[in-house]
Coordinates of C-alpha atoms and ligand atoms in Angstrom, one line a residue:
X1 CA 94.2 88.2 93.8
X2 CA 96.9 86.3 95.4
X3 CA 97.8 86.2 98.8
X4 CA 100.3 83.4 100.7
X5 CA 100.7 83.8 104.3
X6 CA 103.1 81.0 104.4
X7 CA 106.5 81.9 105.3
X8 CA 109.4 81.7 102.5
X9 CA 112.7 80.0 104.7
X10 CA 115.3 81.9 104.1
X11 CA 112.9 84.9 105.4
X12 CA 113.0 84.0 108.9
X13 CA 116.5 84.5 109.7
X14 CA 117.2 88.2 109.7
X15 CA 118.4 89.8 112.9
X16 CA 117.1 92.8 114.6
X17 CA 119.7 95.8 113.5
X18 CA 119.8 99.2 114.5
X19 CA 120.1 102.1 112.0
X20 CA 119.8 105.1 114.0
X21 CA 122.7 107.5 114.2
X22 CA 123.2 109.2 117.3
X23 CA 123.9 113.4 117.1
X24 CA 125.7 115.3 119.3
X25 CA 123.2 116.7 121.8
X26 CA 125.3 119.3 123.6
X27 CA 125.2 119.7 127.3
X28 CA 126.6 118.3 129.8
X29 CA 125.6 114.9 131.0
X30 CA 124.1 114.1 133.6
X31 CA 125.8 113.1 137.6
X32 CA 125.0 109.3 139.0
X33 CA 123.1 111.5 141.4
X34 CA 120.7 113.2 138.9
X35 CA 119.3 110.5 136.6
X36 CA 117.2 112.1 134.0
X37 CA 113.8 111.7 134.7
X38 CA 111.9 110.1 131.2
X39 CA 108.5 110.8 130.8
X40 CA 105.9 111.1 128.3
X41 CA 107.1 107.2 126.7
X42 CA 105.2 106.8 124.0
X43 CA 105.1 103.9 120.6
X44 CA 104.9 106.0 117.5
X45 CA 103.9 104.4 113.4
X46 CA 106.6 103.9 111.2
X47 CA 107.4 104.2 108.2
X48 CA 106.5 100.5 106.9
X49 CA 104.6 98.0 109.4
X50 CA 108.9 96.8 110.5
X51 CA 109.5 99.8 111.8
X52 CA 108.2 101.8 114.7
X53 CA 108.7 105.3 116.4
X54 CA 109.4 105.8 120.4
X55 CA 109.4 109.3 121.6
X56 CA 109.3 110.6 125.1
X57 CA 110.9 113.6 127.5
X58 CA 114.1 113.6 129.1
X59 CA 114.7 116.3 132.3
X60 CA 118.6 115.6 131.4
X61 CA 120.4 116.0 128.1
X62 CA 122.1 112.9 127.8
X63 CA 122.6 110.1 125.5
X64 CA 119.8 108.0 125.1
X65 CA 118.7 104.6 123.4
X66 CA 115.6 102.2 123.4
X67 CA 116.8 98.4 124.2
X68 CA 114.0 95.9 122.3
X69 CA 113.9 92.1 122.0
X70 CA 111.3 90.1 121.5
X71 CA 109.7 89.4 124.7
X72 CA 110.3 85.8 124.8
X73 CA 113.9 85.9 124.9
X74 CA 113.5 88.3 128.1
X75 CA 114.7 86.2 131.3
X76 CA 112.8 87.1 134.6
X77 CA 111.9 90.8 133.2
X78 CA 116.3 91.3 131.9
X79 CA 116.7 92.1 128.4
X80 CA 119.2 89.8 127.3
X81 CA 122.8 90.4 125.7
X82 CA 121.1 90.0 122.2
X83 CA 119.1 92.6 122.8
X84 CA 119.1 95.5 120.0
X85 CA 119.7 99.1 120.4
X86 CA 118.3 102.3 118.8
X87 CA 120.5 105.4 119.3
X88 CA 118.3 108.0 120.0
X89 CA 118.3 111.4 119.1
X90 CA 116.7 114.5 119.6
X91 CA 117.3 118.4 121.4
X92 CA 116.2 121.2 123.9
X93 CA 112.5 121.5 123.8
X94 CA 111.3 124.9 122.6
X95 CA 109.1 125.2 125.3
X96 CA 108.5 127.8 128.8
X97 CA 108.2 123.9 130.1
X98 CA 112.3 123.5 129.5
X99 CA 113.6 119.8 129.4
X100 CA 114.9 117.7 126.3
X101 CA 112.8 115.4 123.6
X102 CA 114.2 112.1 122.1
X103 CA 113.3 109.6 119.6
X104 CA 114.5 106.5 118.3
X105 CA 113.2 104.7 115.4
X106 CA 113.1 100.4 115.5
X107 CA 113.4 98.9 112.2
X108 CA 114.1 95.6 110.9
X109 CA 111.2 94.0 113.1
X110 CA 109.9 90.3 112.1
X111 CA 106.3 89.7 111.6
X112 CA 104.5 87.7 113.9
X113 CA 106.3 89.1 117.3
X114 CA 106.4 89.9 120.5
X115 CA 108.6 92.7 122.0
X116 CA 109.8 93.7 125.0
X117 CA 111.6 97.3 124.9
X118 CA 112.5 99.8 127.3
X119 CA 114.3 103.9 127.0
X120 CA 117.1 105.5 129.0
X121 CA 120.6 104.0 129.4
X122 CA 122.6 101.6 131.1
X123 CA 121.6 101.8 135.3
X124 CA 118.7 104.8 134.4
X125 CA 116.1 102.7 132.4
X126 CA 112.0 103.1 131.7
X127 CA 109.7 100.4 132.9
X128 CA 109.6 97.4 130.3
X129 CA 106.6 98.0 127.3
X130 CA 105.9 95.8 124.8
X131 CA 103.9 95.5 121.5
X132 CA 103.4 92.8 118.7
X133 CA 104.1 92.8 115.2
X134 CA 101.6 90.5 113.2
X135 CA 101.4 89.4 109.5
X136 CA 102.7 91.9 107.4
X137 CA 101.0 91.4 104.6
X138 CA 96.8 90.9 104.2
X139 CA 93.6 92.0 105.6
X140 CA 94.5 94.2 109.0
X141 CA 92.3 96.3 111.0
X142 CA 92.8 100.4 112.8
X143 CA 90.9 102.8 114.8
X144 CA 90.4 105.8 114.6
X145 CA 89.8 108.6 117.0
X146 CA 88.8 112.1 117.0
X147 CA 89.7 115.0 119.2
X148 CA 90.8 114.2 122.4
X149 CA 91.2 117.9 123.4
X150 CA 92.7 116.3 126.9
X151 CA 91.7 119.7 128.9
X152 CA 88.6 121.0 126.6
X153 CA 85.7 120.2 128.8
X154 CA 87.7 122.4 131.7
X155 CA 88.5 119.8 133.7
X156 CA 91.6 117.5 132.8
X157 CA 91.5 114.8 135.4
X158 CA 88.4 114.1 133.9
X159 CA 89.0 114.5 129.9
X160 CA 91.8 112.0 130.7
X161 CA 89.3 109.2 132.2
X162 CA 87.4 110.2 129.3
X163 CA 90.2 109.2 126.4
X164 CA 91.6 106.3 128.7
X165 CA 88.7 104.8 128.6
X166 CA 87.6 105.1 124.8
X167 CA 91.2 103.5 124.4
X168 CA 90.3 100.7 127.2
X169 CA 87.2 100.3 125.2
X170 CA 88.5 99.7 121.6
X171 CA 90.9 97.7 121.9
X172 CA 89.6 95.2 124.5
X173 CA 87.0 95.3 121.6
X174 CA 89.5 94.5 119.3
X175 CA 92.8 93.6 120.7
X176 CA 94.6 92.4 117.4
X177 CA 93.3 96.3 115.7
X178 CA 97.4 97.1 115.0
X179 CA 96.8 101.0 114.4
X180 CA 95.8 104.1 116.8
X181 CA 95.4 106.8 113.7
X182 CA 94.3 110.3 115.4
X183 CA 91.9 112.9 114.3
X184 CA 94.1 116.0 116.0
X185 CA 94.2 118.0 118.6
X186 CA 95.4 115.6 121.1
X187 CA 95.4 118.3 124.0
X188 CA 93.5 122.0 124.3
X189 CA 96.6 124.1 124.2
X190 CA 99.2 123.4 122.4
X191 CA 101.7 123.5 124.7
X192 CA 100.5 122.7 128.5
X193 CA 102.7 120.2 129.6
X194 CA 99.6 118.7 131.9
X195 CA 97.7 118.1 129.2
X196 CA 100.2 116.0 127.2
X197 CA 100.8 114.4 130.5
X198 CA 97.4 113.2 130.6
X199 CA 96.9 112.8 126.9
X200 CA 100.2 110.5 127.3
X201 CA 99.0 108.5 130.4
X202 CA 97.1 105.5 129.1
X203 CA 99.2 103.0 128.8
X204 CA 97.7 101.7 125.7
X205 CA 99.6 104.5 124.2
X206 CA 102.6 102.1 125.0
X207 CA 101.3 99.2 123.2
X208 CA 99.8 100.2 120.0
X209 CA 101.3 102.6 117.3
X210 CA 99.9 106.2 117.4
X211 CA 99.5 107.6 113.6
X212 CA 99.9 111.8 115.3
X213 CA 97.8 114.2 113.8
X214 CA 98.0 117.9 113.9
X215 CA 95.0 120.1 114.9
X216 CA 94.6 124.2 115.7
X217 CA 94.5 122.7 118.9
X218 CA 97.8 121.5 119.1
X219 CA 99.8 124.0 116.5
X220 CA 100.4 126.5 118.3
X221 CA 103.7 125.1 120.2
X222 CA 106.4 122.8 119.3
X223 CA 105.4 119.9 122.0
X224 CA 103.0 118.7 119.4
X225 CA 106.5 117.7 117.2
X226 CA 108.5 116.8 120.3
X227 CA 106.3 114.6 122.2
X228 CA 105.5 113.1 118.6
X229 CA 107.7 112.3 116.3
X230 CA 106.6 111.3 112.7
X231 CA 108.5 109.1 109.8
X232 CA 109.3 110.7 106.1
X233 CA 108.3 113.9 107.9
X234 CA 108.5 116.8 105.3
X235 CA 109.2 119.8 107.7
X236 CA 109.4 122.7 104.8
X237 CA 108.1 126.1 105.3
X238 CA 105.2 125.6 103.1
X239 CA 103.5 122.8 105.1
X240 CA 103.6 125.2 108.0
X241 CA 100.8 127.9 108.2
X242 CA 103.0 130.7 108.9
X243 CA 106.2 129.8 106.4
X244 CA 108.5 129.1 109.1
X245 CA 109.5 125.2 110.3
X246 CA 112.2 127.2 112.8
X247 CA 109.9 128.8 114.4
X248 CA 107.4 127.9 117.6
X249 CA 104.5 126.3 115.7
X250 CA 104.1 122.7 114.5
X251 CA 103.9 121.4 111.4
X252 CA 104.4 119.5 108.6
X253 CA 103.2 116.5 106.0
X254 CA 104.3 113.0 106.6
X255 CA 103.0 109.7 104.7
X256 CA 103.8 106.2 105.7
X257 CA 103.4 102.8 104.5
X258 CA 101.4 99.8 106.6
X259 CA 100.4 96.9 104.7
X260 CA 99.7 98.3 101.4
X261 CA 97.9 101.2 102.5
X262 CA 99.4 104.5 101.7
X263 CA 98.4 106.9 104.7
X264 CA 99.1 110.3 104.0
X265 CA 98.6 112.9 106.6
X266 CA 98.7 116.7 106.5
X267 CA 98.6 119.6 109.3
X268 CA 95.5 121.2 107.2
X269 CA 95.6 124.7 109.8
X270 CA 98.0 126.1 107.4
X271 CA 95.9 126.2 104.0
X272 CA 95.4 129.5 102.6
X273 CA 98.9 130.9 101.4
X274 CA 97.9 134.8 102.5
X275 CA 98.9 133.0 106.1
X276 CA 102.7 132.6 105.4
X277 CA 102.9 129.1 104.3
X278 CA 102.0 127.3 100.6
X279 CA 98.0 126.6 101.7
X280 CA 95.9 123.9 99.9
X281 CA 97.9 123.9 97.0
X282 CA 101.2 122.6 99.2
X283 CA 99.2 119.8 100.7
X284 CA 97.7 118.7 97.1
X285 CA 101.5 118.9 95.8
X286 CA 102.5 117.0 98.3
X287 CA 99.4 114.3 98.4
X288 CA 100.4 114.4 95.0
X289 CA 103.5 113.8 94.6
X290 CA 103.8 110.8 97.8
X291 CA 100.6 109.2 95.4
X292 CA 102.9 109.3 92.2
X293 CA 106.0 107.7 93.7
X294 CA 104.3 105.3 96.4
X295 CA 101.1 104.8 95.5
X296 CA 102.3 101.5 92.8
X297 CA 103.0 100.2 96.4
X298 CA 99.7 100.1 98.0
X299 CA 96.3 98.6 97.6
X300 CA 94.5 101.9 99.0
X301 CA 95.2 105.6 100.0
X302 CA 93.6 107.0 103.1
X303 CA 93.9 110.7 103.9
X304 CA 94.2 111.9 107.1
X305 CA 94.2 115.5 108.8
X306 CA 92.2 117.6 111.2
X307 CA 89.8 120.2 109.5
X308 CA 87.0 118.0 108.5
X309 CA 85.4 119.7 105.3
X310 CA 82.3 117.6 105.0
X311 CA 81.2 118.0 108.3
X312 CA 77.5 118.3 110.1
X313 CA 78.2 120.6 113.1
X314 CA 79.6 123.8 114.5
X315 CA 82.8 124.2 112.2
X316 CA 80.3 123.0 108.8
X317 CA 80.3 126.7 107.4
X318 CA 83.4 127.4 109.1
X319 CA 85.0 130.3 106.3
X320 CA 88.6 127.9 106.2
X321 CA 86.6 124.9 105.7
X322 CA 84.6 126.1 103.0
X323 CA 88.4 127.2 100.8
X324 CA 89.8 123.3 101.2
X325 CA 85.9 122.3 100.2
X326 CA 86.6 123.3 97.1
X327 CA 90.5 123.6 97.2
X328 CA 91.0 119.5 98.0
X329 CA 87.9 117.1 96.4
X330 CA 88.7 117.1 92.5
X331 CA 92.7 116.6 93.1
X332 CA 91.4 113.6 95.7
X333 CA 88.8 111.8 93.3
X334 CA 91.8 112.3 90.0
X335 CA 94.3 110.5 92.8
X336 CA 91.7 108.2 93.1
X337 CA 92.0 108.4 97.0
X338 CA 89.9 105.9 98.9
X339 CA 88.9 107.3 102.2
X340 CA 89.2 110.4 104.1
X341 CA 89.5 110.4 107.9
X342 CA 88.8 114.0 109.6
X343 CA 88.3 115.9 113.3
X344 CA 87.8 119.4 114.7
X345 CA 83.6 119.1 114.4
X346 CA 83.3 117.0 117.3
X347 CA 80.6 114.5 115.9
X348 CA 79.8 111.9 113.5
X349 CA 79.5 112.0 109.7
X350 CA 79.8 109.7 106.5
X351 CA 79.2 111.3 103.6
X352 CA 78.5 110.2 100.5
X353 CA 80.7 109.3 97.9
X354 CA 82.0 112.7 96.5
X355 CA 83.9 113.3 92.9
X356 CA 85.1 116.1 92.4
X357 CA 83.3 118.0 95.3
X358 CA 79.4 117.2 94.2
X359 CA 78.0 113.8 94.9
X360 CA 79.2 110.8 92.7
X361 CA 75.7 109.2 92.1
X362 CA 72.8 111.3 92.9
X363 CA 70.1 108.1 93.9
X364 CA 72.8 107.0 96.7
X365 CA 70.8 106.3 99.5
X366 CA 71.3 108.0 102.8
X367 CA 73.2 105.2 104.9
X368 CA 73.6 102.8 102.8
X369 CA 75.3 99.7 104.0
X370 CA 77.4 99.6 100.9
X371 CA 78.3 102.3 98.1
X372 CA 80.6 101.3 95.0
X373 CA 83.1 103.7 94.1
X374 CA 82.8 103.9 90.4
X375 CA 86.4 106.2 89.2
X376 CA 87.1 109.7 91.7
X377 CA 84.7 108.9 94.3
X378 CA 86.3 109.4 98.0
X379 CA 84.7 109.0 101.2
X380 CA 85.0 111.0 103.8
X381 CA 84.2 110.4 107.4
X382 CA 84.9 113.3 110.5
X383 CA 85.2 111.1 114.3
X384 CA 83.3 112.9 117.0
X385 CA 85.3 113.1 120.3
X386 CA 87.3 110.1 121.5
X387 CA 86.9 111.5 125.0
X388 CA 84.5 112.9 125.9
X389 CA 85.8 116.8 126.2
X390 CA 83.5 118.2 123.8
X391 CA 80.7 117.7 121.4
X392 CA 79.2 120.2 119.2
X393 CA 75.6 119.5 118.5
X394 CA 74.6 119.2 114.7
X395 CA 73.5 122.5 112.7
X396 CA 70.9 123.0 109.7
X397 CA 71.6 123.3 106.1
X398 CA 71.5 126.6 104.1
X399 CA 70.6 127.4 100.6
X400 CA 74.2 128.0 99.7
X401 CA 74.1 124.8 97.3
X402 CA 74.6 121.0 96.7
X403 CA 78.2 121.8 95.7
X404 CA 81.4 123.2 96.2
X405 CA 81.6 125.7 99.3
X406 CA 77.7 125.0 99.4
X407 CA 75.8 123.8 102.6
X408 CA 72.6 122.8 101.4
X409 CA 70.3 120.0 102.2
X410 CA 70.6 117.0 100.6
X411 CA 67.5 116.4 98.6
X412 CA 66.9 112.9 100.0
X413 CA 66.7 114.2 103.7
X414 CA 66.3 118.0 104.0
X415 CA 67.5 118.2 107.5
X416 CA 70.9 116.7 106.7
X417 CA 73.7 118.7 105.0
X418 CA 74.2 117.7 100.6
X419 CA 77.4 116.0 101.4
X420 CA 76.7 113.6 104.2
X421 CA 75.1 110.1 104.5
X422 CA 74.7 109.9 108.5
X423 CA 75.4 112.0 110.5
X424 CA 75.2 111.6 114.7
X425 CA 75.4 113.4 117.4
X426 CA 74.7 111.9 121.0
X427 CA 77.2 113.1 123.7
X428 CA 78.7 109.8 123.9
X429 CA 82.1 109.1 123.3
X430 CA 82.6 106.7 120.0
X431 CA 85.6 105.9 117.6
X432 CA 85.7 104.9 114.2
X433 CA 87.0 101.3 113.4
X434 CA 88.3 100.2 109.8
X435 CA 88.5 96.9 108.5
X436 CA 91.2 96.6 105.5
X437 CA 90.4 93.8 103.2
X438 CA 91.3 93.1 99.5
X439 CA 88.1 94.1 98.3
X440 CA 87.0 96.3 100.9
X441 CA 86.9 98.2 103.2
X442 CA 84.3 98.4 106.2
X443 CA 84.4 101.4 108.0
X444 CA 82.4 101.0 111.8
X445 CA 81.7 104.0 114.0
X446 CA 81.1 102.8 117.8
X447 CA 80.3 103.9 121.1
X448 CA 82.6 103.6 123.7
X449 CA 80.9 105.5 126.1
X450 CA 77.4 105.9 127.3
X451 CA 75.7 109.1 128.6
X452 CA 77.5 108.4 132.0
X453 CA 80.7 108.9 133.4
X454 CA 83.7 108.8 131.9
X455 CA 81.9 111.4 129.9
X456 CA 83.2 115.2 131.3
X457 CA 81.8 117.5 129.0
X458 CA 78.2 115.6 129.9
X459 CA 79.7 115.7 133.4
X460 CA 79.8 119.2 133.6
X461 CA 76.6 120.2 132.9
X462 CA 76.0 119.2 128.8
X463 CA 73.1 116.9 128.3
X464 CA 73.0 113.6 127.2
X465 CA 69.3 112.7 126.1
X466 CA 70.1 111.8 122.5
X467 CA 70.9 107.8 123.0
X468 CA 68.7 105.0 123.4
X469 CA 68.3 102.8 126.5
X470 CA 69.5 99.7 124.2
X471 CA 72.7 101.6 122.9
X472 CA 75.6 100.5 125.1
X473 CA 79.3 100.4 124.7
X474 CA 80.4 99.1 121.7
X475 CA 77.0 99.7 119.8
X476 CA 77.1 100.7 116.0
X477 CA 76.0 103.9 115.1
X478 CA 76.9 103.2 111.8
X479 CA 78.7 100.9 109.7
X480 CA 79.6 101.4 105.3
X481 CA 80.9 98.7 103.5
X482 CA 83.3 100.6 100.4
X483 CA 84.3 98.3 97.3
X484 CA 86.4 99.9 95.5
X485 CA 87.0 101.0 91.7
X486 CA 89.0 98.2 90.7
X487 CA 91.7 99.4 87.8
X488 CA 91.5 95.8 86.6
X489 CA 88.0 96.8 85.5
X490 CA 88.8 99.8 83.9
X491 CA 91.2 97.7 81.7
X492 CA 88.7 94.6 81.2
X493 CA 86.1 97.0 79.4
X494 CA 88.5 98.8 76.6
X495 CA 88.1 98.9 73.8
X496 CA 84.4 96.6 73.8
X497 CA 80.7 98.0 72.6
X498 CA 77.6 97.6 74.2
X499 CA 75.6 95.0 73.4
X500 CA 72.9 96.4 71.3
X501 CA 70.0 94.8 68.9
X502 CA 71.5 93.7 66.2
X503 CA 75.1 93.7 67.6
X504 CA 77.2 91.2 68.9
X505 CA 79.4 92.8 72.2
X506 CA 80.5 91.5 76.2
X507 CA 80.2 93.1 79.1
X508 CA 81.5 91.6 83.2
X509 CA 78.1 90.4 84.0
X510 CA 77.0 92.4 87.6
X511 CA 79.6 94.2 89.7
X512 CA 83.3 93.8 88.5
X513 CA 84.9 92.9 92.1
X514 CA 88.3 92.0 92.4
X515 CA 88.8 88.6 92.0
X516 CA 90.3 86.8 95.1
X517 CA 92.2 83.8 94.7
X518 CA 92.9 83.2 98.4
X519 CA 95.2 82.3 100.1
X520 CA 97.4 79.6 98.5
X521 CA 98.3 76.0 100.2
X522 CA 101.3 74.9 99.9
X523 CA 101.0 71.1 98.5
X524 CA 104.6 69.6 99.7
X525 CA 106.3 71.6 100.1
X526 CA 107.0 71.6 95.9
X527 CA 104.4 74.2 94.8
X528 CA 101.6 76.1 96.1
X529 CA 98.2 76.3 94.8
X530 CA 95.8 78.8 94.9
X531 CA 92.1 79.2 92.9
X532 CA 89.0 80.7 92.2
X533 CA 86.5 81.8 89.2
X534 CA 86.4 84.3 86.5
X535 CA 83.5 87.3 87.2
X536 CA 81.1 85.8 84.5
X537 CA 80.9 87.7 80.8
X538 CA 78.0 88.3 79.4
X539 CA 77.9 87.8 75.7
X540 CA 75.0 88.9 73.2
X541 CA 75.6 88.5 69.2
X542 CA 72.2 89.7 67.9
X543 CA 73.4 90.1 63.8
X544 CA 72.1 88.4 61.5
X545 CA 75.3 87.2 59.8
X546 CA 75.5 84.9 62.2
X547 CA 79.2 85.1 61.8
X548 CA 81.8 83.6 65.0
X549 CA 82.6 85.3 67.5
X550 CA 85.5 84.2 70.1
X551 CA 86.4 85.7 73.6
X552 CA 90.5 86.1 74.4
X553 CA 92.8 87.2 77.2
X554 CA 95.7 87.0 78.9
X555 CA 96.9 88.2 82.3
X556 CA 99.6 90.6 83.1
X557 CA 102.8 89.1 86.0
X558 CA 101.7 89.2 89.4
X559 CA 103.4 91.9 91.3
X560 CA 103.8 93.2 95.2
X561 CA 105.5 96.9 95.6
X562 CA 108.5 95.3 93.8
X563 CA 108.0 91.6 94.2
X564 CA 106.6 90.3 91.2
X565 CA 106.1 86.1 90.0
X566 CA 104.9 85.4 86.2
X567 CA 101.1 84.9 85.0
X568 CA 102.1 82.0 83.0
X569 CA 101.5 80.3 86.5
X570 CA 98.0 81.0 85.7
X571 CA 95.9 78.1 84.1
X572 CA 92.3 78.1 83.5
X573 CA 89.4 75.4 82.9
X574 CA 86.7 77.9 80.6
X575 CA 83.2 77.1 81.4
X576 CA 79.9 77.9 78.9
X577 CA 78.0 79.2 82.3
X578 CA 74.2 79.8 80.6
X579 CA 74.0 78.3 76.9
X580 CA 73.4 80.4 74.1
X581 CA 74.2 82.4 70.9
X582 CA 76.1 78.9 70.1
X583 CA 78.6 79.3 72.8
X584 CA 81.5 76.6 73.2
X585 CA 83.7 76.5 75.8
X586 CA 87.3 76.2 74.4
X587 CA 90.6 73.9 75.8
X588 CA 91.8 74.2 79.4
X589 CA 95.0 76.1 79.8
X590 CA 97.8 74.5 82.4
X591 CA 99.8 76.7 84.9
X592 CA 103.1 76.7 83.1
X593 CA 104.2 74.9 86.4
X594 CA 102.7 72.0 85.0
X595 CA 103.4 72.4 81.4
X596 CA 106.5 74.7 81.4
X597 CA 104.1 76.4 79.0
X598 CA 103.4 79.6 78.6
X599 CA 100.3 79.9 80.6
X600 CA 97.7 82.7 80.6
X601 CA 100.6 84.8 80.0
X602 CA 99.8 84.7 76.4
X603 CA 96.4 85.6 75.0
X604 CA 93.8 82.6 74.8
X605 CA 90.5 82.2 74.2
X606 CA 87.7 81.8 76.8
X607 CA 84.8 81.2 74.7
X608 CA 83.6 80.5 70.3
X609 CA 81.0 80.3 69.1
X610 CA 81.3 79.1 64.9
X611 CA 79.8 80.3 61.7
X612 CA 75.7 80.2 61.4
X613 CA 75.1 80.2 64.8
X614 CA 71.7 81.1 66.7
X615 CA 71.2 84.7 68.2
X616 CA 71.1 85.3 71.8
X617 CA 73.3 85.8 74.5
X618 CA 75.2 83.4 76.6
X619 CA 77.0 83.6 79.9
X620 CA 81.0 82.3 79.6
X621 CA 83.5 81.4 82.7
X622 CA 86.5 80.0 83.8
X623 CA 87.8 78.3 87.0
X624 CA 91.2 79.9 87.6
X625 CA 93.8 77.4 89.0
X626 CA 97.4 79.2 90.0
X627 CA 100.5 77.4 90.8
X628 CA 103.4 78.8 91.5
X629 CA 106.8 77.2 92.3
X630 CA 107.8 76.9 96.0
X631 CA 110.7 79.2 96.0
X632 CA 108.1 82.6 95.8
X633 CA 108.2 85.4 98.1
X634 CA 105.7 85.9 100.5
X635 CA 103.2 88.8 99.4
X636 CA 99.7 89.9 98.6
X637 CA 99.9 90.0 94.7
X638 CA 97.9 91.2 92.3
X639 CA 97.3 90.6 88.4
X640 CA 95.3 92.1 86.4
X641 CA 93.4 90.2 83.0
X642 CA 93.2 91.7 79.9
X643 CA 89.8 90.5 77.8
X644 CA 90.0 91.0 74.1
X645 CA 86.7 89.9 71.6
X646 CA 86.8 88.7 68.3
X647 CA 83.6 88.9 65.2
X648 CA 83.6 89.7 61.8
Ligands
FE2_1 FE1 89.6 121.5 116.3

């Protein structure tokens, strides 16, 4: 409910501290005449917004590191003596390509900072690359890319051109996007380094953090793990399809928290215990544990895995996807997952809100611009090809039913699958943009290409006839705003009788959205102030007794992960918005900042009516007034207001 962007002086002085450990990598150091050749450098997502992971390949088994400094501290391109260094670890590649892999975790990054970095060692540095951090709290955008699958068109160079163009187009349109999230299948053939080199060629992958996802084309070798090191990764055998992390396949599940979003990324190649690993049951256990342990640190939960379970093209009826479509959805609904991002079917789709494996609300209309999650509603999105290397055409529903594993038709749109609100295949490249806001997620599918080159599958003969001339690069294929189900609302509506003839009752009037107090503003360096309005409360009293009633409320402490301040700093001025039922506003309550009292941390009256009042309805509201000491920590805080009614 509360957000503040002003910096607290004490927090601005922290220095960069390197925490990575150098572990022995064996082998002999390269001679001065034979320096290591450093390739495939990629910036990866870290465990949180103050970290990044840099991964690369080296031709020699030498001790290496990452050097990092604020770009403003570089003079004539030279790193200052104060530059931080992060020792790299890694080992010999498990692949016929040979060579070695290295990665280093960059920690202690500061917000709103442009950084420069390079990898290697004294005398043998890579070129200098740069990235920037932004505000560590509040709204942000991330981009999601379906299957680049470099090499799948049969022409690696063309696939690289399409992939590079999608990154360039999407980041030119969204230069402040903060994460690039993968839908899996980076390459066509797991250990083919020519394909990895083409995938890693775009410089954007050294400027924006890539959040890797493993696809079925990546899984067959160790190159995926060696090229794309990920944070908080559990490499237990149960997250490998064959149960063997020490073998020659890639796998593992991982999670990270980025600015109040908990991302959990699964190796969906492992789905059945008969393969040798833990299958879907292990993934559900992993998601459950991570959400139980870290869900309270975030406001959104986003799952990412490769194999789309609600997609409309070549893989829609695959037996393995039907298994996942039965295994996953109820757990995801029960865990309060907001959004699931998927790939594999090389087509765009957006599901209806799905609850426990069925359409949550039969009345949700195809292509609805706004959807309201209610408890258990989960949105599933499938990304089309980001590179244009391969597209799959939309297939027809069958008679196998409209829930669970079924692929039946949507009663509202019989050409479409029951689970999909939007399906699109034009044989043009696209990406998905997600705007994360305090009270909504806005999900869009945007064209990054047209029928024209670079469009490798089309260049190699696929007909591209579906794109009207008025759908240029940057135009919107589909857009939906997801309105969350607020836990606040659930609490607000507990222990309350429904208004009915001859009864007293109250309810939140309309959609009980998040009450945003916006960004607090500083006043004379003494306190931060913010204000807002309570969602209106409708009161109905049609009892013959004309007995008194009252509505009161109290607020919890405001929290953001481990940070907190007292709810007493919230005060209010109650109002009667719509008169009736004898309603009168209760007395104003000041913030404890003003009177050293208890504010709304204890139960306070909002409105009431006295004995003998007329029957009828009314609407109550309040102007909320938050004043907190200037010493409070920067954060994106929330609190819960609990409302109770009394009638006699
Ligand atoms: Fe795939």
